[in-house]
Coordinates of C-alpha atoms in Angstrom, one line a residue:
Chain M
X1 CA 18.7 34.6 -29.7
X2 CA 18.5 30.9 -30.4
X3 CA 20.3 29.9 -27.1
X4 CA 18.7 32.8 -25.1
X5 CA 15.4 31.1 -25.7
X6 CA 16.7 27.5 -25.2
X7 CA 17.4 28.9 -21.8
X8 CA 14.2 30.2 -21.3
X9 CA 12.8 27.1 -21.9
X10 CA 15.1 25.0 -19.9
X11 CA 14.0 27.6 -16.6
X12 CA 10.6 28.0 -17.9
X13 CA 9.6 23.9 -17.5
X14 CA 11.8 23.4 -14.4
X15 CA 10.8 26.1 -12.3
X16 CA 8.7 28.7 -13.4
X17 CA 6.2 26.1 -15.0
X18 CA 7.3 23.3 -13.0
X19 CA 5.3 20.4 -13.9
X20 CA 4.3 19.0 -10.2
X21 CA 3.6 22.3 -8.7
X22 CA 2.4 24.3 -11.0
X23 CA 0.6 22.0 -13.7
X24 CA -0.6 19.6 -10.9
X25 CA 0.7 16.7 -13.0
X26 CA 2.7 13.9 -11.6
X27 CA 1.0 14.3 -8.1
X28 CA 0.9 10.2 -7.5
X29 CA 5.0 9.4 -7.5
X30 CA 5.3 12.8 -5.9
X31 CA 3.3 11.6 -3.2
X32 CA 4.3 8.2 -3.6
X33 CA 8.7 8.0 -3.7
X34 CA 9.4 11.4 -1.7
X35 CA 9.6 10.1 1.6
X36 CA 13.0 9.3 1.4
X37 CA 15.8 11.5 -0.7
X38 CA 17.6 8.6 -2.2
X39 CA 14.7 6.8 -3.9
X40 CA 13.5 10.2 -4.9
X41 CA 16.9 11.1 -6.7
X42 CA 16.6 7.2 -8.1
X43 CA 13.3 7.9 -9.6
X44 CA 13.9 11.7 -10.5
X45 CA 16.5 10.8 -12.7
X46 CA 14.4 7.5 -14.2
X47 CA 12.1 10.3 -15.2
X48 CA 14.1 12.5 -16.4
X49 CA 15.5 10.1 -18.9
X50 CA 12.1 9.4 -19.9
X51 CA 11.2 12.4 -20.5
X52 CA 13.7 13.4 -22.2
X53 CA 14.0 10.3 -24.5
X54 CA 10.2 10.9 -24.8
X55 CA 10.5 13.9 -25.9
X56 CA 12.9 13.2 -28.6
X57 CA 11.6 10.4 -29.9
X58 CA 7.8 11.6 -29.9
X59 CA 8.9 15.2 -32.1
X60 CA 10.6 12.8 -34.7
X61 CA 7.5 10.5 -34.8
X62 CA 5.2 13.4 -35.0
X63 CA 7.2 15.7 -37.7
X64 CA 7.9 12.8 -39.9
X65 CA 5.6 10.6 -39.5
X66 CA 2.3 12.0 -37.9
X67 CA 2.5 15.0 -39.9
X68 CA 3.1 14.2 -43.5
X69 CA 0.6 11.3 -43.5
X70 CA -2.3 13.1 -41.9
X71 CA -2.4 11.1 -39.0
X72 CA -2.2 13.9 -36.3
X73 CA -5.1 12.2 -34.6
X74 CA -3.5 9.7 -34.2
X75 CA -1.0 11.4 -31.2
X76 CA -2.1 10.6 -28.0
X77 CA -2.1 6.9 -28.7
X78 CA 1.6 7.1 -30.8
X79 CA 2.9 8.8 -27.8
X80 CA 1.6 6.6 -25.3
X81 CA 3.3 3.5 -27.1
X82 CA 6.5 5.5 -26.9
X83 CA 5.9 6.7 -23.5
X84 CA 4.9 2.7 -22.5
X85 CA 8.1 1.2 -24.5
X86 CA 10.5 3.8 -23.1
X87 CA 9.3 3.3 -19.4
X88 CA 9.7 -0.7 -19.8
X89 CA 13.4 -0.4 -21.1
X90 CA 14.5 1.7 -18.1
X91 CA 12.9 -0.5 -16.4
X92 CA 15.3 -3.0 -17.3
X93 CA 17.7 -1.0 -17.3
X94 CA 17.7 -0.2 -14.0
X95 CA 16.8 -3.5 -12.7
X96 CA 20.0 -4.7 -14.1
X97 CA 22.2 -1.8 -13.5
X98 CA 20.9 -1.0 -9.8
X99 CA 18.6 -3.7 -8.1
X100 CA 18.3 -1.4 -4.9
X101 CA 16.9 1.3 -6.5
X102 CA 15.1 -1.0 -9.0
X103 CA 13.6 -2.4 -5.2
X104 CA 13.2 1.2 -3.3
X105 CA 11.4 2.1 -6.4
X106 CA 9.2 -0.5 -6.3
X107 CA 5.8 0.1 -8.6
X108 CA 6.3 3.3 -8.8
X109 CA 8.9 2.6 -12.2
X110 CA 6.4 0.9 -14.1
X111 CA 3.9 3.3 -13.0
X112 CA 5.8 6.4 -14.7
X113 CA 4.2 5.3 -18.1
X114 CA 0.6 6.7 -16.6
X115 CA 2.7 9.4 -15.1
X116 CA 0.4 12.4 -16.8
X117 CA 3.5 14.4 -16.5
X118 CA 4.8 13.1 -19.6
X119 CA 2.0 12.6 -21.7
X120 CA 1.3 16.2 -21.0
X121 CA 4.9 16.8 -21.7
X122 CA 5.0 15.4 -24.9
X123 CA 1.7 17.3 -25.4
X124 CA 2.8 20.8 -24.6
X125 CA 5.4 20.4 -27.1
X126 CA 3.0 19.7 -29.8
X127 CA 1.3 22.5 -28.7
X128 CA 4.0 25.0 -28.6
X129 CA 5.6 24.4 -31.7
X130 CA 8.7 23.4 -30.4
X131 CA 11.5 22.4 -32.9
X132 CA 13.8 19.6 -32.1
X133 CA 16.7 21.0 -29.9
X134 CA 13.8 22.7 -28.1
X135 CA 12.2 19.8 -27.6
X136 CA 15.2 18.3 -25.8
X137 CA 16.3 21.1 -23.9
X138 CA 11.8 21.0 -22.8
X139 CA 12.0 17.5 -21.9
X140 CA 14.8 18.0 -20.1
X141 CA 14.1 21.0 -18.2
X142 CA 10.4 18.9 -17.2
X143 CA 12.7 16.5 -15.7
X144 CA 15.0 18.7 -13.8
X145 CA 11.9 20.6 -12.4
X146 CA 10.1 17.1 -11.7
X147 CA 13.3 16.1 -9.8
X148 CA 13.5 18.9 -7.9
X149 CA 10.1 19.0 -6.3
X150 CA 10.3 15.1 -6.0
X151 CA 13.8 16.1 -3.9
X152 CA 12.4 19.2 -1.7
X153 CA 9.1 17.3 -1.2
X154 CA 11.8 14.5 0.5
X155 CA 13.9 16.8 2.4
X156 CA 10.9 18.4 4.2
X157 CA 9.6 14.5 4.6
X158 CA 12.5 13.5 6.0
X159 CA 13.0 16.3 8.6
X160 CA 8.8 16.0 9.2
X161 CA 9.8 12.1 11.4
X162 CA 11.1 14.6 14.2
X163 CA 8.4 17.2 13.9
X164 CA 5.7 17.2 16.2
X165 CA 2.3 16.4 13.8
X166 CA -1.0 16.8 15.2
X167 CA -2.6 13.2 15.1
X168 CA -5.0 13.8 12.9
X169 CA -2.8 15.2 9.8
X170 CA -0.3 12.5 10.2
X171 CA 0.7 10.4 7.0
X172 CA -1.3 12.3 3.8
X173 CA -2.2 14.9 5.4
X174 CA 0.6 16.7 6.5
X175 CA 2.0 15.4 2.8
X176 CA -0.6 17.2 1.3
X177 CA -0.2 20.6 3.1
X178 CA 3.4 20.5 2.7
X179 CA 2.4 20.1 -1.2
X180 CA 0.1 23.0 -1.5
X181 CA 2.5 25.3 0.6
X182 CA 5.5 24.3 -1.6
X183 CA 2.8 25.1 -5.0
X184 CA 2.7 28.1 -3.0
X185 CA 6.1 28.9 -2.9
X186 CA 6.7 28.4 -6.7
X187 CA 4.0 30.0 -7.8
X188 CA 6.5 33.0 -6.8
X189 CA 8.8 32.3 -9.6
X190 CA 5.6 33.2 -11.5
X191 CA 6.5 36.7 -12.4
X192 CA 10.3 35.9 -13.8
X193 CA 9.8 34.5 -17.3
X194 CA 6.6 35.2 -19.0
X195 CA 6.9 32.4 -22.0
X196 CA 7.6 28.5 -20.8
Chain T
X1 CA -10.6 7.7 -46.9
X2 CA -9.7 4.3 -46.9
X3 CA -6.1 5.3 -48.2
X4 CA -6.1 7.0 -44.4
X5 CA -7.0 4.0 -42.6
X6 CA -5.1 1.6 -44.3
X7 CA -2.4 4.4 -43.8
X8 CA -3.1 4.6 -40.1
X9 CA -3.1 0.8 -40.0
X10 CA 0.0 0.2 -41.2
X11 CA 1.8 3.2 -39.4
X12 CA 0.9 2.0 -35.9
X13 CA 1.6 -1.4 -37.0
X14 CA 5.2 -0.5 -38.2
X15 CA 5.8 1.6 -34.8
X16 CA 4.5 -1.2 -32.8
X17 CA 7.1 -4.2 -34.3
X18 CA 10.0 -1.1 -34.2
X19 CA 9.5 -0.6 -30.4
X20 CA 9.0 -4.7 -30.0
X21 CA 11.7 -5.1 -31.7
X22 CA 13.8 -3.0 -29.4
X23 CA 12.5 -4.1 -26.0
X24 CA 12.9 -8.0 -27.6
X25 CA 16.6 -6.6 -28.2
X26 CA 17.0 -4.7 -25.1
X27 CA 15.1 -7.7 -23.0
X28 CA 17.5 -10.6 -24.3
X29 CA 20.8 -7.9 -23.6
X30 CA 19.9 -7.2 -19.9
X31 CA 18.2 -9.9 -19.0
X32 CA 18.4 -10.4 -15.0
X33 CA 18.3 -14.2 -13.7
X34 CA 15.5 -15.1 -11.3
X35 CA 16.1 -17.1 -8.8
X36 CA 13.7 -20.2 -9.6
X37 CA 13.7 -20.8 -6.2
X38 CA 11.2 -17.8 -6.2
X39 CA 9.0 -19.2 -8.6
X40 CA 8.8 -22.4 -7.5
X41 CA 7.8 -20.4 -3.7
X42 CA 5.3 -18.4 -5.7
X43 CA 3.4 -21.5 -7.2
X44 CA 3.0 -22.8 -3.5
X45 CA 2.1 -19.7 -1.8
X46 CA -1.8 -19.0 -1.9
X47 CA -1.5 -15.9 -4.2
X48 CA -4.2 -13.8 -2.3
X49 CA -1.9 -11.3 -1.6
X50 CA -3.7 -10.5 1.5
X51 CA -0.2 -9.4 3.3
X52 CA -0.7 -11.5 6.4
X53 CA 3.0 -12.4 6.3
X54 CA 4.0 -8.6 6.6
X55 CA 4.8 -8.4 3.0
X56 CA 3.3 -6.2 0.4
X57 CA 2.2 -9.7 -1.8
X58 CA 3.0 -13.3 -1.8
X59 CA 5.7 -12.6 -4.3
X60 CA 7.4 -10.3 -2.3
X61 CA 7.4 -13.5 0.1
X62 CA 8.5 -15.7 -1.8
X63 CA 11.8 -13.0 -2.9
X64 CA 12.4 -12.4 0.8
X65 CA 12.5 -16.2 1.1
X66 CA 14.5 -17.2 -1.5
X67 CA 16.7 -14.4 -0.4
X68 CA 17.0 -15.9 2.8
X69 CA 16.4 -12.5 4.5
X70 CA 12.7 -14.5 5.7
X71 CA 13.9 -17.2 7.9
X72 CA 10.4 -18.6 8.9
X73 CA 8.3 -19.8 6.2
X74 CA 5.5 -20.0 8.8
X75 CA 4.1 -16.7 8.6
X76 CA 2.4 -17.4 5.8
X77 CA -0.9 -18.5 8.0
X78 CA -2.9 -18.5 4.6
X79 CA -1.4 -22.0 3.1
X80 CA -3.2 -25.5 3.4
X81 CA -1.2 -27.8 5.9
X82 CA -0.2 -29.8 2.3
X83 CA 1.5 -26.6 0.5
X84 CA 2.8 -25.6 4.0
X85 CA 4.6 -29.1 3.9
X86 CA 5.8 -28.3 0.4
X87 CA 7.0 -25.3 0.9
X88 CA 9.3 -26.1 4.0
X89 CA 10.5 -29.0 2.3
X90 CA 11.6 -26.8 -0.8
X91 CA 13.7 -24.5 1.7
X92 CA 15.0 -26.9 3.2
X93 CA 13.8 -26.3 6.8
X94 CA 12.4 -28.0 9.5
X95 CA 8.8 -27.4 10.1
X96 CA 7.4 -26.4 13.4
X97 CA 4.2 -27.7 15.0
X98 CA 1.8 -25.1 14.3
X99 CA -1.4 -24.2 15.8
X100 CA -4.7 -22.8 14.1
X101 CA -4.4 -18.5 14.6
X102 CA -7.9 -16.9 15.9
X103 CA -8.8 -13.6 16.4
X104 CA -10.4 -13.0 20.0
X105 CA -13.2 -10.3 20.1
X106 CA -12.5 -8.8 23.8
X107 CA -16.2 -7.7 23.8
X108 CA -19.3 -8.9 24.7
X109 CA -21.7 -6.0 24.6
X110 CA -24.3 -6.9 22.0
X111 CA -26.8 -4.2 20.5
X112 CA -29.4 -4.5 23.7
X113 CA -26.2 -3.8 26.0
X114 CA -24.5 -1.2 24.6
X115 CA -25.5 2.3 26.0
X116 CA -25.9 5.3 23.6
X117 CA -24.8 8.8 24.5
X118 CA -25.8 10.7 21.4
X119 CA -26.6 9.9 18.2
X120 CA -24.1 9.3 15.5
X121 CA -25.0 10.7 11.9
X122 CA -21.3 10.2 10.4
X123 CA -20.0 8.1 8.2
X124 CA -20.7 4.1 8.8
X125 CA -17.0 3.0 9.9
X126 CA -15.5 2.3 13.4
X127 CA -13.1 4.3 12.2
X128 CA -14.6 7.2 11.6
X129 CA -17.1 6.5 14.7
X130 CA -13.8 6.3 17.1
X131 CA -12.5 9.5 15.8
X132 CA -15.9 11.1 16.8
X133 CA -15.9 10.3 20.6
X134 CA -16.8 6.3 19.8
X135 CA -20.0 6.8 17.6
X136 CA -22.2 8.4 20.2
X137 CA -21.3 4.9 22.4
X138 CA -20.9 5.3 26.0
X139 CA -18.1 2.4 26.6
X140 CA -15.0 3.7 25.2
X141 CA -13.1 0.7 24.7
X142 CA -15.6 -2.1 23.2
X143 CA -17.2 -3.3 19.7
X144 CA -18.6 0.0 18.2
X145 CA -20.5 -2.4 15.7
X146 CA -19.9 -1.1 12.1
X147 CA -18.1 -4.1 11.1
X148 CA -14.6 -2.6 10.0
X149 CA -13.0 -6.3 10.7
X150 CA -16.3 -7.4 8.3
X151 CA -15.3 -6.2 5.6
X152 CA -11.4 -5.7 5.8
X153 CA -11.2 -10.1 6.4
X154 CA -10.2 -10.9 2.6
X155 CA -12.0 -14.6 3.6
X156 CA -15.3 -13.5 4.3
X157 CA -15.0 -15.2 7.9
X158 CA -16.0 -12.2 9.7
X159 CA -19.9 -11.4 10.4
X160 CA -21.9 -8.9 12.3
X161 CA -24.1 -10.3 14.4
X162 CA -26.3 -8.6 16.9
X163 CA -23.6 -5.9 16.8
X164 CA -21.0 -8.5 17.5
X165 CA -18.4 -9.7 14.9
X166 CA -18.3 -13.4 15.0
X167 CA -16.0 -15.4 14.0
X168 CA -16.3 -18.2 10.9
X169 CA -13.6 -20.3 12.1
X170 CA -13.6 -22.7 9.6
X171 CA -13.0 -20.4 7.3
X172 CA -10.8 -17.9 9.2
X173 CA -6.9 -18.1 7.9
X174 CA -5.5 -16.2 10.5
X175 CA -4.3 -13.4 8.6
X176 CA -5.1 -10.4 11.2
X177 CA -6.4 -8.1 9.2
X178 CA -9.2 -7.6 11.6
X179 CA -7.0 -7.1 14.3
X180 CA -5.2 -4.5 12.6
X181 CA -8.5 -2.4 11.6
X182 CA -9.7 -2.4 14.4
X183 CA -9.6 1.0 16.0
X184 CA -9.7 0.3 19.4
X185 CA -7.9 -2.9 19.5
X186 CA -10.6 -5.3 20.2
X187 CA -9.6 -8.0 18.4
X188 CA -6.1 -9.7 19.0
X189 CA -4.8 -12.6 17.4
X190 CA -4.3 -15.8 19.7
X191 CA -2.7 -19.4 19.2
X192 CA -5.1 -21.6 19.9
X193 CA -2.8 -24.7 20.9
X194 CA -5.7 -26.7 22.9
X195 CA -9.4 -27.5 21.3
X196 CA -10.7 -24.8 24.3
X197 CA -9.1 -21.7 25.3
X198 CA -10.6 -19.4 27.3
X199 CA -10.5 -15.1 27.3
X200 CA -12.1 -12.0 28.7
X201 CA -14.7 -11.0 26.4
X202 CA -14.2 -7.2 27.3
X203 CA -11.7 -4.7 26.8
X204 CA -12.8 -2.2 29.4
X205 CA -10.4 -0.5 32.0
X206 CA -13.5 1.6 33.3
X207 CA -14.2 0.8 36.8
X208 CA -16.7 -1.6 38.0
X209 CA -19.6 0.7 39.0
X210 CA -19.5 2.4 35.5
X211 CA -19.3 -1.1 33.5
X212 CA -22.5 -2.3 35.7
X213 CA -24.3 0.7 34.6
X214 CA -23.3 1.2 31.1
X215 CA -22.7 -2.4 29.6
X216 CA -23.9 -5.0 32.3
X217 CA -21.6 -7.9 30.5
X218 CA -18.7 -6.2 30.9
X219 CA -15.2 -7.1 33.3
X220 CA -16.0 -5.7 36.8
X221 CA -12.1 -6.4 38.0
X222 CA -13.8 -8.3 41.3
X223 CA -10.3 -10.4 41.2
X224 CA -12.2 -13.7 41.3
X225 CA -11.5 -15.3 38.4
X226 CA -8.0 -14.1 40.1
X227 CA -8.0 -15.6 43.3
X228 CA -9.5 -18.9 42.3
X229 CA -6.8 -20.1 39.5
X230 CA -3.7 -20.3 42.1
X231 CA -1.6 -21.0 38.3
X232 CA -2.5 -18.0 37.4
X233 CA -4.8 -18.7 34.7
X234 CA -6.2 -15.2 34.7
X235 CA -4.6 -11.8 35.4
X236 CA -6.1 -8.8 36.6
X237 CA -4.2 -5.4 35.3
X238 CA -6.2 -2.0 35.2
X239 CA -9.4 -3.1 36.1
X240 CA -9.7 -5.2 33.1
X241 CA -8.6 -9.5 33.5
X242 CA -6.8 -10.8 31.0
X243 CA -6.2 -14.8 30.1
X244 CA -2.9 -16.2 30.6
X245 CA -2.8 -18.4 27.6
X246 CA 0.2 -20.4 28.5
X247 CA -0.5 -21.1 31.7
X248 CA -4.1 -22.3 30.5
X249 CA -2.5 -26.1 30.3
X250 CA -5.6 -28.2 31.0
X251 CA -9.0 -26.6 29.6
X252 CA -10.9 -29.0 32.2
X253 CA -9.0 -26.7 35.4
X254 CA -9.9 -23.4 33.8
X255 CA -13.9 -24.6 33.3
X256 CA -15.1 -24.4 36.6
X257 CA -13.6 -21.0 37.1
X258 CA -14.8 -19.5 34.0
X259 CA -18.6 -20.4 35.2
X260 CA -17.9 -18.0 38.2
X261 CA -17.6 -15.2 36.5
X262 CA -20.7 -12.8 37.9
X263 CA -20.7 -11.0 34.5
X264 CA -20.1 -14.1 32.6
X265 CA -17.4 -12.2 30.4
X266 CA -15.0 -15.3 30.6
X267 CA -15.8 -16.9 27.2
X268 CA -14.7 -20.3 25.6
X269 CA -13.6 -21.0 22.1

């Protein structure tokens, strides 16, 4: 039963729920990295560790420490200071591990502390009264859905340079429609899991 | 009550010096080495970031120089001739004798000589205006007048006058930014290696009976400025003459020639 739902979950926040097509959170790096594959893998996976970290770290600061000293109110700023300290490690991390993608990433890495997609990850989970192992497996499954979008949203950018484009539409535009068709297309996994 | 806020106090205190302390830990483990080269690039450089050079800020500049991947120091056309010295001198390389950059306006029309076709309502931009058949304008080529270059020109060089940018050269830089918002290309950037050059002020292929009626101070293409500089100081292509900076050798020659323009189009600057 236990697994079963950790499975849910894990499907639930990377596609049914996906947090960049269906929550509308994210949009600016989803805009921003996905014109080309590699740097959206680069910064996929820089968010999924973020997440995920976020996610961990943010249920033990709420559960013992939020919680038993009445400080509840207290959550949105506690989780932005984790969010913030997280981000700026990986950034260093990554700048000393990988200096290309550190490059090819550019401001976006700094930028995934405002990324709303984790605040409201770390949010969600108050809200749904995950316990810890679910919290993991939902941080992780936000990243693997954020990932993928970030990837398909590249793919289809990538094949768009040989595509014809009206002149108007090109750049954003086309970007845009390509996002609200792809929102479009997920909001078909709608119907598979009720709970995510 | 005060038990919570001394409570919150000291919570968000203890979080904030736990996560310091790990970023102070994780900082001095992967530390990467700068190159001071770039620092010492980015002190020189005019930090306005205006992206002149064709990178996305003066840091990114100074990186590309440092790097070595930048060969030519020059394209920064921001810097004071003293920092430009400096800043050769620090990479080692020879400098170049450089010439002020200008931006040319290829138009002459002012507000009394431009012809309306319709009224424009939309939104106050050339850019906008060009998208919507040239802002009710009947001359599809020139100065639509909203002042796009205006207010793009980080320098505040750039003014509209008479529906006619005009050009603040002492305080113009060089950067292009005008040149590149401009919709309809009007404005080009031009090194200006004697104290006069001269241009066509006009950017209109139309043929000459159509720039008589609609603009009046517009290139007619009658070839004279043509056939009377045998150096080929002017070029006629498309029924539009264009200056041949580099043959333009002695401003004194191309004087004369420039006064017998019917339209008077051929400005100095």
């Amino acid at each position: 039963m236990e697994f079963e739902k950790l499975i849910l979950i894990l499907i639930g926040a990377s596609i049914t729920n996906n947090f960049v097509l269906t929550y509308f959170l994210g949009i600016c790096p989803f805009i921003g990295v996905s014109s080309k594959i590699d740097s959206a893998i680069g910064l996929g996976i820089a968010t999924t560790f973020v997440m995920t970290l976020a996610a961990t770290v943010t249920w033990l600061i709420y559960y013992y420490i939020l919680v038993p000293f009445n400080l509840v109110f207290l959550q949105y700023v506690t989780f932005i200071i984790v969010i913030a300290s997280l981000v700026q490690f990986v950034e260093m991390f990554i700048r000393k591990t990988s200096p290309p993608l550190y490059k090819a990433l550019g401001i976006f890495l700094p930028l995934i502390t405002t990324n709303c997609a984790i605040l409201g990850l770390t949010l969600f989970m108050v809200l749904r009264d995950y316990n810890f192992l679910e919290s993991i497996i939902f941080g992780l499954g936000a990243g693997v859905g954020f990932t993928l979008a970030l990837v398909i949203m590249a793919g289809i950018r990538e094949e768009l340079k040989f595509a014809d484009v009206p002149e108007p539409l090109k750049g954003a535009g086309i970007t845009l429609i390509i996002a609200g068709l792809l929102a479009l297309a997920f909001m078909g996994f709608g119907g598979i899991i009720s709970s995510g | 009550m005060d038990n919570l806020i001394l409570i919150s106090i000291l919570s968000m205190t203890g979080l904030g010096i736990f996560f310091a302390a790990v970023l102070a830990f994780a900082y001095k483990k992967l530390k990467v080495e700068d190159d001071p080269l770039v620092d010492e690039a980015v002190h020189i450089l005019p930090g306005t970031n205006c992206g002149g050079c064709g990178y996305l800020s003066c840091h990114d500049f100074a990186e590309h120089l440092a790097s070595g991947e930048e060969e030519d120091p020059g394209k920064c056309r921001v810097m004071t001739e003293e920092h430009r010295e400096q800043l050769f001198q620090l990479l080692g390389k020879e400098e170049p004798a450089s010439y002020p950059v200008i931006p040319l306006v290829h138009c002459a029309a002012l507000d009394e000589n431009k012809k309306p076709q319709a009224e424009y309502k939309g939104l106050r931009t050339c850019r906008a205006a060009n998208l919507d058949f040239g802002g009710g304008m009947e001359c599809e080529y020139g100065c639509m007048g909203f002042g796009d270059c205006c207010w793009v020109c980080p320098f505040d060089a750039l003014h509209m006058i008479d529906g006619l940018p005009k050009v603040d050269i002492e305080k113009c830089t060089g950067c292009g930014k005008c040149a590149e918002a401009c919709p309809r290309g009007v404005i080009t950037m031009q090194e200006k290696k004697k104290d006069k050059i001269f241009y066509v002020a006009c950017s209109s292929h139309d043929a000459a009976l159509r720039v008589r009626k609609i603009c009046g101070v517009g290139c007619i293409a009658c070839g004279i400025c043509e056939k009377l500089s045998p150096k080929g100081f002017f070029k006629i292509t498309d029924d539009l003459s264009r200056a041949n900076f580099d043959n333009q050798k002695d401003p004194e020659e191309v004087k004369p020639i420039a006064k017998k323009c019917p339209t008077k189009v051929i400005k100095e600057i």
